[in-house]
Structure formats: structure tokens, C-alpha cells
Tab-separated table of C-alpha atoms and ligand atoms in Angstrom:
chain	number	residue	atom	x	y	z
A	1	UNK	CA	52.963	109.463	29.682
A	2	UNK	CA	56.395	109.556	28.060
A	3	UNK	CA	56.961	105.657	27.969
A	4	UNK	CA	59.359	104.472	25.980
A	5	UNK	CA	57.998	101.261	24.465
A	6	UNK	CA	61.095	99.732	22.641
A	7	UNK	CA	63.362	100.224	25.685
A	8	UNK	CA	61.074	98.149	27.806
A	9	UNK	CA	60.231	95.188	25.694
A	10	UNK	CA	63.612	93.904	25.592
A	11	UNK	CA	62.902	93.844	29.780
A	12	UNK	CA	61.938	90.777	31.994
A	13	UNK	CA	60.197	91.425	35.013
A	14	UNK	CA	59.629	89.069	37.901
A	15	UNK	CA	56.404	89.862	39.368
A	16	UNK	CA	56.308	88.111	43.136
A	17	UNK	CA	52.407	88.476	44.582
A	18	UNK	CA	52.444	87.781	48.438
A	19	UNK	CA	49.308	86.845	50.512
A	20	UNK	CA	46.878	90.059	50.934
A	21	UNK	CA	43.743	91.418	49.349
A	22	UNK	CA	45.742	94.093	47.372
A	23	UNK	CA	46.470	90.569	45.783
A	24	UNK	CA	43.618	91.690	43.200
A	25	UNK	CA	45.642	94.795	42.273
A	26	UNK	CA	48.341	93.207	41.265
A	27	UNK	CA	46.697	91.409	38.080
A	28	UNK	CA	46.067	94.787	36.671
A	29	UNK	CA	49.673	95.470	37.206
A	30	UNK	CA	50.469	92.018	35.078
A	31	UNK	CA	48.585	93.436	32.262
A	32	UNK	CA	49.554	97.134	32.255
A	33	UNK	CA	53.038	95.497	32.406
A	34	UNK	CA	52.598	93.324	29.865
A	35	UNK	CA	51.067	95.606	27.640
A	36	UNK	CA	53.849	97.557	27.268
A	37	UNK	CA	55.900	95.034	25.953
A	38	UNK	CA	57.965	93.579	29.347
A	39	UNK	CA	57.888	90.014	29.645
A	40	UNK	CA	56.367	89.366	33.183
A	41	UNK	CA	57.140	86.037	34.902
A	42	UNK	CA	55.276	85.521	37.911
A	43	UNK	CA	55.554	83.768	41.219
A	44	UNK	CA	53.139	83.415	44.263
A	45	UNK	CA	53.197	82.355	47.568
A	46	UNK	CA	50.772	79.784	48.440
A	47	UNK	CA	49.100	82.525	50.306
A	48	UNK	CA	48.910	84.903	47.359
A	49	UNK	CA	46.828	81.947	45.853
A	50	UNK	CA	44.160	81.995	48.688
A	51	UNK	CA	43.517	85.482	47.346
A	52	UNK	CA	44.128	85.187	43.048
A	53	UNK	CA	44.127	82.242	41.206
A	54	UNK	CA	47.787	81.665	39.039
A	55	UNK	CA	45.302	81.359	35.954
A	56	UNK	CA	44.517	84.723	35.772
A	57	UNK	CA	48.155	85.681	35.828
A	58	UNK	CA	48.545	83.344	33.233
A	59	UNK	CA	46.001	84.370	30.922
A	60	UNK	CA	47.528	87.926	31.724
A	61	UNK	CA	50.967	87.584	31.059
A	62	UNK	CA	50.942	84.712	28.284
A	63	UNK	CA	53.669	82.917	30.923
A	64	UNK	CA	53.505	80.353	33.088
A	65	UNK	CA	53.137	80.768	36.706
A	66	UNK	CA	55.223	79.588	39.862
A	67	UNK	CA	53.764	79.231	43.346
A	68	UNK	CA	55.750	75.952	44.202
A	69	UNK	CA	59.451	75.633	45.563
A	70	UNK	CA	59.355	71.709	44.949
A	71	UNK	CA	57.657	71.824	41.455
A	72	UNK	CA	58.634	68.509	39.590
A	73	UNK	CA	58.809	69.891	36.485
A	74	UNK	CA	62.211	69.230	35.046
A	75	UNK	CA	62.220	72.079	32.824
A	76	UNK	CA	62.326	74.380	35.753
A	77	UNK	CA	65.047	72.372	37.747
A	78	UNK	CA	66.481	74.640	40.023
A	79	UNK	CA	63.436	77.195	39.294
A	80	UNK	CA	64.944	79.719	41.670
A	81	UNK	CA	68.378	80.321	40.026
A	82	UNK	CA	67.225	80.207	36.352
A	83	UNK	CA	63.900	82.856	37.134
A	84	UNK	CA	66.452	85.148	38.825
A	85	UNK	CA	69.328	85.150	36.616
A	86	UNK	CA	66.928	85.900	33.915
A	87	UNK	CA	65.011	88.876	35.154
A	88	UNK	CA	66.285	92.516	35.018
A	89	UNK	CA	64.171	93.355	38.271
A	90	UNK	CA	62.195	92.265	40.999
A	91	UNK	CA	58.802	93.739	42.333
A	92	UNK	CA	56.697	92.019	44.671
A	93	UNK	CA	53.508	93.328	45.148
A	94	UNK	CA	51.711	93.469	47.401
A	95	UNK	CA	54.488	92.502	49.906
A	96	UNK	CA	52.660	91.032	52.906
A	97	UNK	CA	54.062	91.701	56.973
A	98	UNK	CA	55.032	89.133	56.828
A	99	UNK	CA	56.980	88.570	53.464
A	100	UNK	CA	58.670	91.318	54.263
A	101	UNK	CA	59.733	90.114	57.867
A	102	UNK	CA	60.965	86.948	56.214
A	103	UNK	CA	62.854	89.100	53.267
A	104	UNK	CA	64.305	90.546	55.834
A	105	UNK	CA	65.770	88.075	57.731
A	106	UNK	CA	67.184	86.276	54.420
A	107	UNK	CA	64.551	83.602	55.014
A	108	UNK	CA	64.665	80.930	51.734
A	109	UNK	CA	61.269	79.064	52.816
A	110	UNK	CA	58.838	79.118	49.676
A	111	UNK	CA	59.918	80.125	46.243
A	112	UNK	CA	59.356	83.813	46.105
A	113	UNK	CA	61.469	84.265	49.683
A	114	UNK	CA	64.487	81.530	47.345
A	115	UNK	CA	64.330	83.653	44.232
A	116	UNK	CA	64.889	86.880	46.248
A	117	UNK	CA	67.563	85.840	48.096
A	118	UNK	CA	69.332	84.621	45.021
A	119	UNK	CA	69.013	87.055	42.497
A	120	UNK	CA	71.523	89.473	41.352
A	121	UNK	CA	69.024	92.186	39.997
A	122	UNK	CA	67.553	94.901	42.038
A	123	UNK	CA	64.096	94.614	43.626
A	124	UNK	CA	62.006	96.189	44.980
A	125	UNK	CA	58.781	95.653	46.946
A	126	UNK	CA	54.881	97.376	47.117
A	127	UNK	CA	53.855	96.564	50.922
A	128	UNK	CA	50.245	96.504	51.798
A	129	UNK	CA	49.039	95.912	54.965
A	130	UNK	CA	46.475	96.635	58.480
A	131	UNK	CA	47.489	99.658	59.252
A	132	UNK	CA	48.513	98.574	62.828
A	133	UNK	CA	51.002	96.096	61.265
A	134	UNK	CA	52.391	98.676	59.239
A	135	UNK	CA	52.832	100.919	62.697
A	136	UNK	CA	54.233	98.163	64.535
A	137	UNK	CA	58.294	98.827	65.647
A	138	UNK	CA	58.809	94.758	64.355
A	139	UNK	CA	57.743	95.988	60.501
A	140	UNK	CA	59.306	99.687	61.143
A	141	UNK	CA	62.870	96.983	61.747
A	142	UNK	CA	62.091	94.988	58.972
A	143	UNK	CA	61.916	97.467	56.498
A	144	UNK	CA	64.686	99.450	57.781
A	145	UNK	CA	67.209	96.194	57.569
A	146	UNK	CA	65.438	96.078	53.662
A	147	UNK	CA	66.260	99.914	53.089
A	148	UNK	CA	70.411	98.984	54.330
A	149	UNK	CA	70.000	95.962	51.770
A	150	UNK	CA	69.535	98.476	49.133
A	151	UNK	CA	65.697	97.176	48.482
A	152	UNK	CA	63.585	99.829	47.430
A	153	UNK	CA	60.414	100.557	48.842
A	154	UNK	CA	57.573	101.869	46.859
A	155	UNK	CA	54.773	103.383	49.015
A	156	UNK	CA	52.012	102.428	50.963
A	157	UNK	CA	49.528	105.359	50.740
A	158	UNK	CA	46.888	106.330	53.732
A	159	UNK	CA	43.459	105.358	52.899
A	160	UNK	CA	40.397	102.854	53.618
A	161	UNK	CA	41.574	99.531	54.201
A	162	UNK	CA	39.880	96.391	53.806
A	163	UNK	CA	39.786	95.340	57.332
A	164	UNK	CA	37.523	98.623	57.805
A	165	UNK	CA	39.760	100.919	59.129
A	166	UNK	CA	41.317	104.086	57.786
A	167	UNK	CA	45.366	104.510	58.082
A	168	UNK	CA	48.860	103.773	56.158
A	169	UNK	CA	49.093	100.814	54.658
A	170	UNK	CA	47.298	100.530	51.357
A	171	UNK	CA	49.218	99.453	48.508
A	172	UNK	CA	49.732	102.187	45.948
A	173	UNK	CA	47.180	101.574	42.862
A	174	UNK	CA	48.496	99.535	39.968
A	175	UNK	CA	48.690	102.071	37.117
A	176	UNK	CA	51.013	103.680	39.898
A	177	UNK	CA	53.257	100.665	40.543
A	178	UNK	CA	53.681	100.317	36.553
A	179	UNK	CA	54.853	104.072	36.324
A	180	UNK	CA	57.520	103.200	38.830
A	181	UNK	CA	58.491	100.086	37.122
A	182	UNK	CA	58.852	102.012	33.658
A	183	UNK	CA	60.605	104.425	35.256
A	184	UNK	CA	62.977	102.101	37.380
A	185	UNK	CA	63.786	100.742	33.854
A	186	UNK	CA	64.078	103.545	31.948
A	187	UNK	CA	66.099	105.937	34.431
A	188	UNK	CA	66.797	103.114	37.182
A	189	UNK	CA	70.393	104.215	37.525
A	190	UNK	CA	70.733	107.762	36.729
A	191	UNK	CA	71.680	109.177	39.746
A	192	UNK	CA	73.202	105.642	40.565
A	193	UNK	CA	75.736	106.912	44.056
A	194	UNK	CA	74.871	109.921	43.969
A	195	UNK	CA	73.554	111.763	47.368
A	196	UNK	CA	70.567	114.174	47.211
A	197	UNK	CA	69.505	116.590	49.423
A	198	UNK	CA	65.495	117.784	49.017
A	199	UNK	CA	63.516	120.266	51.545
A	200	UNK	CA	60.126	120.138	50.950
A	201	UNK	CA	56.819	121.759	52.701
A	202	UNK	CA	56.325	125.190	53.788
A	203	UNK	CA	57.809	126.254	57.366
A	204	UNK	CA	56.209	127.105	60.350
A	205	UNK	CA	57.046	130.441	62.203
A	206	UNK	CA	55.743	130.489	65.441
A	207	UNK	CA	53.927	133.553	66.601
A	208	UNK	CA	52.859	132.244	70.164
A	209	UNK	CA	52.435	129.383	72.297
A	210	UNK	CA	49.472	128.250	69.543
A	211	UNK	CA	49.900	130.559	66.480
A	212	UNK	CA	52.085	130.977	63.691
A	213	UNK	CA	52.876	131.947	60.093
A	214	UNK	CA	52.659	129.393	57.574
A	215	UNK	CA	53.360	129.598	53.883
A	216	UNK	CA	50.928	127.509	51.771
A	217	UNK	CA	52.471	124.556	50.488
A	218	UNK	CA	51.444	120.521	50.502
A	219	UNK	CA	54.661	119.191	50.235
A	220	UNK	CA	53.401	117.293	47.581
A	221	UNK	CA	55.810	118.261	44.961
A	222	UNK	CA	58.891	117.932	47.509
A	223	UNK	CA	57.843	114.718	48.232
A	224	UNK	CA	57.283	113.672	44.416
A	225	UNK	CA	60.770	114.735	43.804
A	226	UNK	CA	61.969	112.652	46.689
A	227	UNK	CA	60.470	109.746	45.260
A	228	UNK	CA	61.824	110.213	41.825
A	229	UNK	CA	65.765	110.676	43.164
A	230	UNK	CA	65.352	106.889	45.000
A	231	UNK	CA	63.601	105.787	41.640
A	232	UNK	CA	66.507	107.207	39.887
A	233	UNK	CA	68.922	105.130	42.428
A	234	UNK	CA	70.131	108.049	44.402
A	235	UNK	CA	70.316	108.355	48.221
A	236	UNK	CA	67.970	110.732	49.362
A	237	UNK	CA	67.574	112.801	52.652
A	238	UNK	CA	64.550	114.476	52.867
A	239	UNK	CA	64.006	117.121	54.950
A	240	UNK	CA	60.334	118.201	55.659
A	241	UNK	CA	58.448	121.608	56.757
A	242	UNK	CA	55.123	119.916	58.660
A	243	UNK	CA	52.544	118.175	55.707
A	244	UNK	CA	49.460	116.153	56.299
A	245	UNK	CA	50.751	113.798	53.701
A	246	UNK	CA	52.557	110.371	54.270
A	247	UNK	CA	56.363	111.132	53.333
A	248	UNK	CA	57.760	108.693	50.856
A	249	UNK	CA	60.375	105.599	52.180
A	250	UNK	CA	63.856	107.525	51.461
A	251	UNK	CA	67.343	106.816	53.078
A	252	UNK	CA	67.068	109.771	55.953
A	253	UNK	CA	64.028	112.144	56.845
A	254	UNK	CA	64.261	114.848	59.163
A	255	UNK	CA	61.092	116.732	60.397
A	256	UNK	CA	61.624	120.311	61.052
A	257	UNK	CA	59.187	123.225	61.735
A	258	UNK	CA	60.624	126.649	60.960
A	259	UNK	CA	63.206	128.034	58.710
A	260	UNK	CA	66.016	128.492	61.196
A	261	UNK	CA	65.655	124.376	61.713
A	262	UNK	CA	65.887	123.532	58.173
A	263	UNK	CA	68.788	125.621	57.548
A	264	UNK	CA	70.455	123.974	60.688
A	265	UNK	CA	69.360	120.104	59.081
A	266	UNK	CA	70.346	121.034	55.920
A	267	UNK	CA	74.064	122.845	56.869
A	268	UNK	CA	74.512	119.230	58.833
A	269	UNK	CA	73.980	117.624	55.447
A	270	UNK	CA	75.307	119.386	53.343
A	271	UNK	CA	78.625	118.328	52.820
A	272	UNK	CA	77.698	114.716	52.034
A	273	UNK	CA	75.294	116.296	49.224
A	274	UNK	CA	76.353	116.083	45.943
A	275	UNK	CA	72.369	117.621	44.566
A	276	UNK	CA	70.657	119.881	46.405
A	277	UNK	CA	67.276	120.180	45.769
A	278	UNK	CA	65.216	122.905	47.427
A	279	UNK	CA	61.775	122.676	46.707
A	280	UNK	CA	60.105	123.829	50.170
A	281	UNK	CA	57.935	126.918	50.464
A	282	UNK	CA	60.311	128.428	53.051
A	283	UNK	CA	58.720	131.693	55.399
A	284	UNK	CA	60.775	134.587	54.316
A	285	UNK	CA	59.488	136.270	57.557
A	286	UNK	CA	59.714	134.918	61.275
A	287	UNK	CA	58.501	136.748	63.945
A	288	UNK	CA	60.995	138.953	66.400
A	289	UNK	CA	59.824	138.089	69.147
A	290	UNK	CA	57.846	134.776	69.806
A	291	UNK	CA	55.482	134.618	72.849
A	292	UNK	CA	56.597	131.333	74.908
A	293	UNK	CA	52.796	131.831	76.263
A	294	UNK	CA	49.417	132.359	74.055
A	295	UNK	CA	48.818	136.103	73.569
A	296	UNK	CA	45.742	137.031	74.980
A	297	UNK	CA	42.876	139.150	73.060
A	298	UNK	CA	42.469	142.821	73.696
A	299	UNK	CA	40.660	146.004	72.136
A	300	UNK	CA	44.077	147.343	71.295
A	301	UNK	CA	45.557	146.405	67.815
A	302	UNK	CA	48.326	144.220	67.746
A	303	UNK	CA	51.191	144.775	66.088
A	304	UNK	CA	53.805	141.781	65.191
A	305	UNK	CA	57.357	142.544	64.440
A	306	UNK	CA	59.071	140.201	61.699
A	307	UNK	CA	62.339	139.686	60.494
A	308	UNK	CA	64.357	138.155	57.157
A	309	UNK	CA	64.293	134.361	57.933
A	310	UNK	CA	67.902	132.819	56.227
A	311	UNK	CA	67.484	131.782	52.943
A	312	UNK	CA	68.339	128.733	52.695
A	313	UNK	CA	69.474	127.635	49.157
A	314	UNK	CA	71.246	130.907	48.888
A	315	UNK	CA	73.350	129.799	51.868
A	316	UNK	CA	74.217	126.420	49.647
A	317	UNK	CA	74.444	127.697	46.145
A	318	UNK	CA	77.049	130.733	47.055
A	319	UNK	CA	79.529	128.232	49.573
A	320	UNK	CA	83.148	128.080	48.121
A	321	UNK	CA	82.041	125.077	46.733
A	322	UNK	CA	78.593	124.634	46.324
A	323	UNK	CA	76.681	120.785	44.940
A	324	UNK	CA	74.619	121.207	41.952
A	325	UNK	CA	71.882	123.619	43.346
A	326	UNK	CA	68.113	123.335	41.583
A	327	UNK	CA	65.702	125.687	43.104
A	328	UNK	CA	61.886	126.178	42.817
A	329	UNK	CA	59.706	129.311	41.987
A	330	UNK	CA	56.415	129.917	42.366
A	331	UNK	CA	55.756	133.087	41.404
A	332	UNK	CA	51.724	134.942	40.533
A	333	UNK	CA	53.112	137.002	37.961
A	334	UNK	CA	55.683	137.486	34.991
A	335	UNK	CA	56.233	133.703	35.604
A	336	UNK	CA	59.396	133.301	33.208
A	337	UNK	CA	60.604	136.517	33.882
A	338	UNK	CA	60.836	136.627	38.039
A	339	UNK	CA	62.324	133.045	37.877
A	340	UNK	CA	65.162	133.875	36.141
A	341	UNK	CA	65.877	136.529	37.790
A	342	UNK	CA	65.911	134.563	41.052
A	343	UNK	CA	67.732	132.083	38.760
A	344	UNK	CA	70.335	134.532	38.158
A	345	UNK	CA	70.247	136.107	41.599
A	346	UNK	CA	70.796	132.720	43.462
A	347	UNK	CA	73.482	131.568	41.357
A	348	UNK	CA	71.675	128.526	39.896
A	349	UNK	CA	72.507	125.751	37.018
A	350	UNK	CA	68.807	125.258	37.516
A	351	UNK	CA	65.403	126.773	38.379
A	352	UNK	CA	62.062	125.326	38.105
A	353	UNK	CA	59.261	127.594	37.837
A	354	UNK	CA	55.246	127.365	38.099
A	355	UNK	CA	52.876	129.707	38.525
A	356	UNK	CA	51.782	129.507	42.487
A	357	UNK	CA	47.922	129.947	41.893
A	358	UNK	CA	48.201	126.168	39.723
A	359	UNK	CA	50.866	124.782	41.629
A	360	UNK	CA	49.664	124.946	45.278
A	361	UNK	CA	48.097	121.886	46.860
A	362	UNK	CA	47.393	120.190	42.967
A	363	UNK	CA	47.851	116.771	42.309
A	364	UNK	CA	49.319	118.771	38.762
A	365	UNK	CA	51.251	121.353	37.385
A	366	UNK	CA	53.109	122.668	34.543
A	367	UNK	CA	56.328	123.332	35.034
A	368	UNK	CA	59.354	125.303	33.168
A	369	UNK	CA	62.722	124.165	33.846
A	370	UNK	CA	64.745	127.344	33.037
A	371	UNK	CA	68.879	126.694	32.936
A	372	UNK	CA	71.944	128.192	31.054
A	373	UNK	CA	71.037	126.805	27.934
A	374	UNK	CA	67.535	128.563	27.718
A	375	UNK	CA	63.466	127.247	29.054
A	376	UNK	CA	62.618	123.754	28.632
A	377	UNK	CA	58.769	123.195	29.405
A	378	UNK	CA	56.800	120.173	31.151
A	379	UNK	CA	53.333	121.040	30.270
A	380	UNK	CA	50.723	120.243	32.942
A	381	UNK	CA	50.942	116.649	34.056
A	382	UNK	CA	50.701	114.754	37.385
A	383	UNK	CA	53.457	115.986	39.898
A	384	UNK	CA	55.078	112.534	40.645
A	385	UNK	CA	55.730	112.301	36.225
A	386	UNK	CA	56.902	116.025	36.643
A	387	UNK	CA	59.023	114.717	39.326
A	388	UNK	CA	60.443	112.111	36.953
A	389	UNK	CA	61.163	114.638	33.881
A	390	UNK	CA	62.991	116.825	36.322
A	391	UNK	CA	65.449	114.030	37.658
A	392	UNK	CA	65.741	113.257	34.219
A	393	UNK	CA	67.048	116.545	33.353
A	394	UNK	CA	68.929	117.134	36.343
A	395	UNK	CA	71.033	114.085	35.788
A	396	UNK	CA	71.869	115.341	32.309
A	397	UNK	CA	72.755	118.891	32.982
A	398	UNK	CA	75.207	117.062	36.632
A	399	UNK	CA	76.934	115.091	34.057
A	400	UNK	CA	78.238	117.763	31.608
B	501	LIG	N1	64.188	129.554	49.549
B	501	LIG	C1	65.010	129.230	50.607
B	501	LIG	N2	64.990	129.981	51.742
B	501	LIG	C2	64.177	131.049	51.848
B	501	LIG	C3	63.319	131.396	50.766
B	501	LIG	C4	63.360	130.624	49.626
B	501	LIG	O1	65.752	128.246	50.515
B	501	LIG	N3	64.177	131.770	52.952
B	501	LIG	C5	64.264	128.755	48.317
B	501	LIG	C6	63.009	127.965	47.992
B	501	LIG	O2	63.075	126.654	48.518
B	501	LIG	C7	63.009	127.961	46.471
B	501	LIG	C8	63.704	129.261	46.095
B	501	LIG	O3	64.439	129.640	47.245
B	501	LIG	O4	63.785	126.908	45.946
B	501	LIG	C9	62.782	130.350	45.663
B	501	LIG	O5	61.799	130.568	46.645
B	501	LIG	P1	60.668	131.676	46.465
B	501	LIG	O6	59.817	131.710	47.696
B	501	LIG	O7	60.000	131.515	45.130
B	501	LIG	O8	61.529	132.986	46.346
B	501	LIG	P2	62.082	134.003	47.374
B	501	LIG	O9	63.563	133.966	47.273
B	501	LIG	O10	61.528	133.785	48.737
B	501	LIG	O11	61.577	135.369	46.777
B	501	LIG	P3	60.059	136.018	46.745
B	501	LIG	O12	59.354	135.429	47.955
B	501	LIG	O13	60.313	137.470	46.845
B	501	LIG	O14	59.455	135.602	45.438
């Protein structure tokens, strides 16, 4: 972990906890907050206290807690203004259905829903929810209006739920949330306006009705790198090759199977892009001639024609004029050596490379950012912190 310690105790972070059994979660938040030095104030909804008691964020933080809109305290007269013109940021976590359908709708009817619709800092919320909530089209709106608003949104993940059931909706884990909070402070407005453009995931080349070539690829990393550009306060379109993962909340996402569709999304975005990030496994191969019907078995051996797909960020990096192209290598041999030659060959400020056989479908990987100025390495860390370090660099090297 790279934190930054000095940078983040000067910061003051309003912690909002909304009604929901994630509730629990968010106390371990308050202390891995608080640990590193940011001064967490904290607020609940009276529903949030069905689920935690306000001591425990007491004890955890060392600061008193709020759960009461008509507190007669006179000290905190006019609680709402004076807790948000003193924070640097907002999370609320978990944020309940129905928090967020109140946010929302600029609803001002308990504290929490006051303070957020005065406050002049950014916010942003964790939701965690049934799954079927998080599916309905009334929270899809909700969250949507949020997104225009500028709030960010910071997962949920798929997983078991407490009602039982399996599906979206589970707030991310709290040593998570704190990693986005530390980075939201420490690189919260480094691609502040600017408009990135990430592929991610292999492609799919059909072969038939029911078969195809895929390259092997999670999406994991594409998605990671998503994440980190909103973090960073960039607007992101996404662009995704088919994954079994959850994509993360960005501005736009467009689904796409094969190569010849993300080329076509990508050209359509391209001139609004001032970073293009091309992370996607893209097949270099499609096949000549697809069956529109499934090919049925024989004795005879079957032979499949294939021809050069487009490549894609080659396309982007060698128009007249180009946005600040960062590609991805994963190569099985002569790692440094390949991906700077693709560097070269692809006309790139920036390459990152990794060897495939680590890389592929890991929650990890080690990375080496190779640019003009020589190799800069990320030894082997979670992808989403990789992510991070990347951004980081990328916003340095856009700036010169
Ligand atoms: N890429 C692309 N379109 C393609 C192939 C690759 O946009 N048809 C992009 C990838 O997203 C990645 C970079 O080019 O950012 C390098 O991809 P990689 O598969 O490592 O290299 P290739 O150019 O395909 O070369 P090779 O497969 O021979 O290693």
C-alpha cells in the first residue's frame, strides 16, 4: 500500500451509514479511516441505528456522532451546514435503496439526506442492497440521476447476500472502501475533465451459430483501470469484450462481442477522448467465413480460414491527431524486450507490460510501465492498486 499518511491527516471525512446490514462493515471502515490519520465525523440515519449503535462509531472515531436532524444541542446549531462546510468529502456507506432514491430526488428529510444536499464537497456513496432492489429500473433511475449529479458510485460486488440469495448488491468490503477513499484524496482530481476511453476483455470471433474464438482475458484489469480513471475524476467510457464479472459504475459502457464492434464503438468515441486506454485482449484473427448455422460433425477434417482482425489502438495512436494512447502487453517471453518493440511499433507515449502466464485471470500482477523516459516497475500487487499507480503515472506523463 503506497498511502501517504501526512497528506491524509490534514483530511475530514464525513462518514454517512444508512439503514442495512452492511451497516456492520462500515465500523471497520471508521477505524481503518481513522487510523490513518483522517478525522471521521459520522452521521446515521435512524435506520442505520437499528443495525449499529452510534457508540461504537464513537469509540471508533474519538468524535461525536449525529443521527438527529432536530438535535438540541446548541453547539451544533444548524448541524447540517457546519458538518458540511467542514468536510473535504462525503461517503455514505452502505447507501440503502432507499437513501439513494431520496438522494436522488434532493430529498432534505433526516440529517444525512440535509447534509448531502448542502454540502459543497464531493461525495460519493457505497450502495448495498437485495439484489432484486438493486435490479429494479426505479434504483437503475436513481442512480443514473446520481451519476448526472456528478456523485460517484463505488461498487456493489456479486456475492451471498444476507437475505440468502446470491446476486449484485453487496457492498464492497471495508479495507476496499478505505483504498478508494485514500485514493479519492490523494489523486481525487487528477484527471479532473478529462475524458477516457478504456476497452477491456478479450473479443469474441464467431466461428458458427454456437462457436467461436476467444482470447483469454477476465477483464479484470480493464475494469480496474476503469475504476481508477472515475476515482481519479475523469469521465470514463468503457467499452467491454464479454466478462463474467460485474463492470464497474462509469459514465458510458458499451458491450461489444468481436473486434470489428469494438473498433466501430471506439471510432464513435473517439473524438471526444482525450486518453485512450486499450487494455482488452483483442482476437488478432476472425474467421473468413462465419457459419450463420452450427457446423455439423463429420469424419473429414475441418479446416477454418482466418483473417487479420483491425487493430484497434493502432487505428487511434497513428490518426492525424491521435489522444494520449497507453497500450497493454502481455507477452510469454522477452517481456521488456517485445513490449517495446510494440511500444515503438504502435507509436506509444506509453506501454504497460506483464508477462501473460501471471497476468491472466489474477486478482495480481506486476507490471512495467515502459515510456520515453525509460521502465518504471509496479512490482506484483493487487490489480485495482496497479490500476491506481498507472492513472497516477498517466496523468503525469498527459501533463508535460
Ligand atoms: N490491440 C488492439 N487491436 C488488436 C490487437 C491488439 O487494439 N487487434 C491492442 C491491445 O489492446 C493492447 C496492444 O494492442 O493494448 C497490444 O496487444 P497484444 O495482443 O499484446 O499485441 P499484438 O499487437 O496483438 O501482437 P502479438 O499478438 O503478436 O503479441
Amino acid at each position: 500500500m503506497t498511502t501517504c499518511l501526512t497528506a491524509l491527516s490534514k483530511k475530514r471525512l464525513l462518514l454517512g451509514i444508512t439503514g442495512g446490514v452492511a451497516a456492520y462493515k462500515a465500523a471497520e471502515l471508521a477505524r481503518l479511516l481513522t487510523q490513518d490519520g483522517i478525522d471521521v465525523q459520522t452521521v446515521m440515519t435512524q435506520s442505520a441505528c437499528h443495525f449499529v449503535g452510534p457508540v461504537t462509531f464513537q469509540s471508533l472515531t474519538g468524535n461525536p456522532v449525529y443521527t438527529d436532524l432536530w438535535e438540541a444541542n446548541a453547539a451544533h446549531t444548524m448541524a447540517h451546514i457546519n458538518l458540511s462546510r467542514n468536510v473535504d468529502m462525503i461517503l455514505v456507506a452502505p447507501a440503502s435503496a432507499d437513501f439513494i432514491a431520496r438522494l436522488a430526488n434532493g430529498m432534505a428529510d433526516d440529517l444525512l439526506a440535509t447534509l448531502c444536499l448542502a454540502r459543497d464537497c464531493p461525495i460519493m456513496i457505497a450502495p448495498a442492497m437485495n439484489r432484486q432492489m438493486w435490479e429494479n429500473s426505479a434504483t437503475k433511475r436513481n442512480l443514473s440521476s446520481l451519476q448526472n449529479d456528478g456523485v460517484k458510485i463505488i461498487g456493489p460486488e456479486s456475492g451471498a447476500q444476507a437475505c440468502g440469495e446470491m446476486g449484485m448488491g453487496r457492498m464492497l468490503e471495508a479495507s476496499e472502501l478505505a483504498e478508494t477513499v485514500r485514493s479519492a484524496f490523494q489523486t481525487g482530481d487528477l484527471l479532473q475533465g478529462k475524458k477516457v476511453l478504456v476497452t477491456a476483455g478479450p473479443t469474441f470471433e464467431a466461428i458458427d451459430a454456437v462457436r467461436g474464438i476467444i482470447n483469454k482475458s477476465s477483464g479484470k484489469m480493464g475494469y480496474a483501470v476503469a475504476r481508477a480513471a472515475m476515482e481519479a475524476g475523469a469521465t470514463v467510457t468503457l467499452v467491454s469484450g464479454p466478462t463474467c464479472l460485474a463492470p464497474p459504475i462509469v459514465d458510458k459502457l458499451i458491450h461489444v462481442v468481436s473486434a470489428d464492434d469494438m473498433l466501430r464503438a471506439v471510432q464513435a468515441e473517439i473524438a471526444q477522448t482525450d486518453i485512450f486506454i486499450s487494455v482488452a485482449a483483442v482476437a488478432d484473427y476472425r474467421v473468413a467465413k462465419a457459419s450463420q448455422q452450427k457446423i455439423k460433425k463429420s469424419d473429414k477434417k475441418l479446416s477454418i480460414e482466418l483473417i487479420l482482425n483491425p487493430d484497434i489502438l493502432m487505428t487511434v495512436s497513428t490518426l492525424p491527431e491521435p489522444p494520449f494512447c497507453v497500450g497493454f502487453a502481455a507477452e510469454t517471453e522477452d517481456l521488456e524486450k517485445n513490449a517495446e518493440i510494440k511500444r515503438r511499433k504502435k507509436n506509444l507515449p506509453l506501454l504497460v507490460a506483464n508477462l501473460a502466464q501471471d497476468a491472466i485471470g489474477s486478482d495480481e500482477s506486476a507490471l512495467i510501465l515502459l515510456d520515453d523516459a525509460g521502465k518504471h516497475v509496479l512490482s506484483k500487487a493487487p490489480k485495482m492498486e496497479q490500476a491506481r499507480q498507472l492513472i497516477k503515472h498517466i496523468s503525469l506523463l498527459y501533463k508535460q
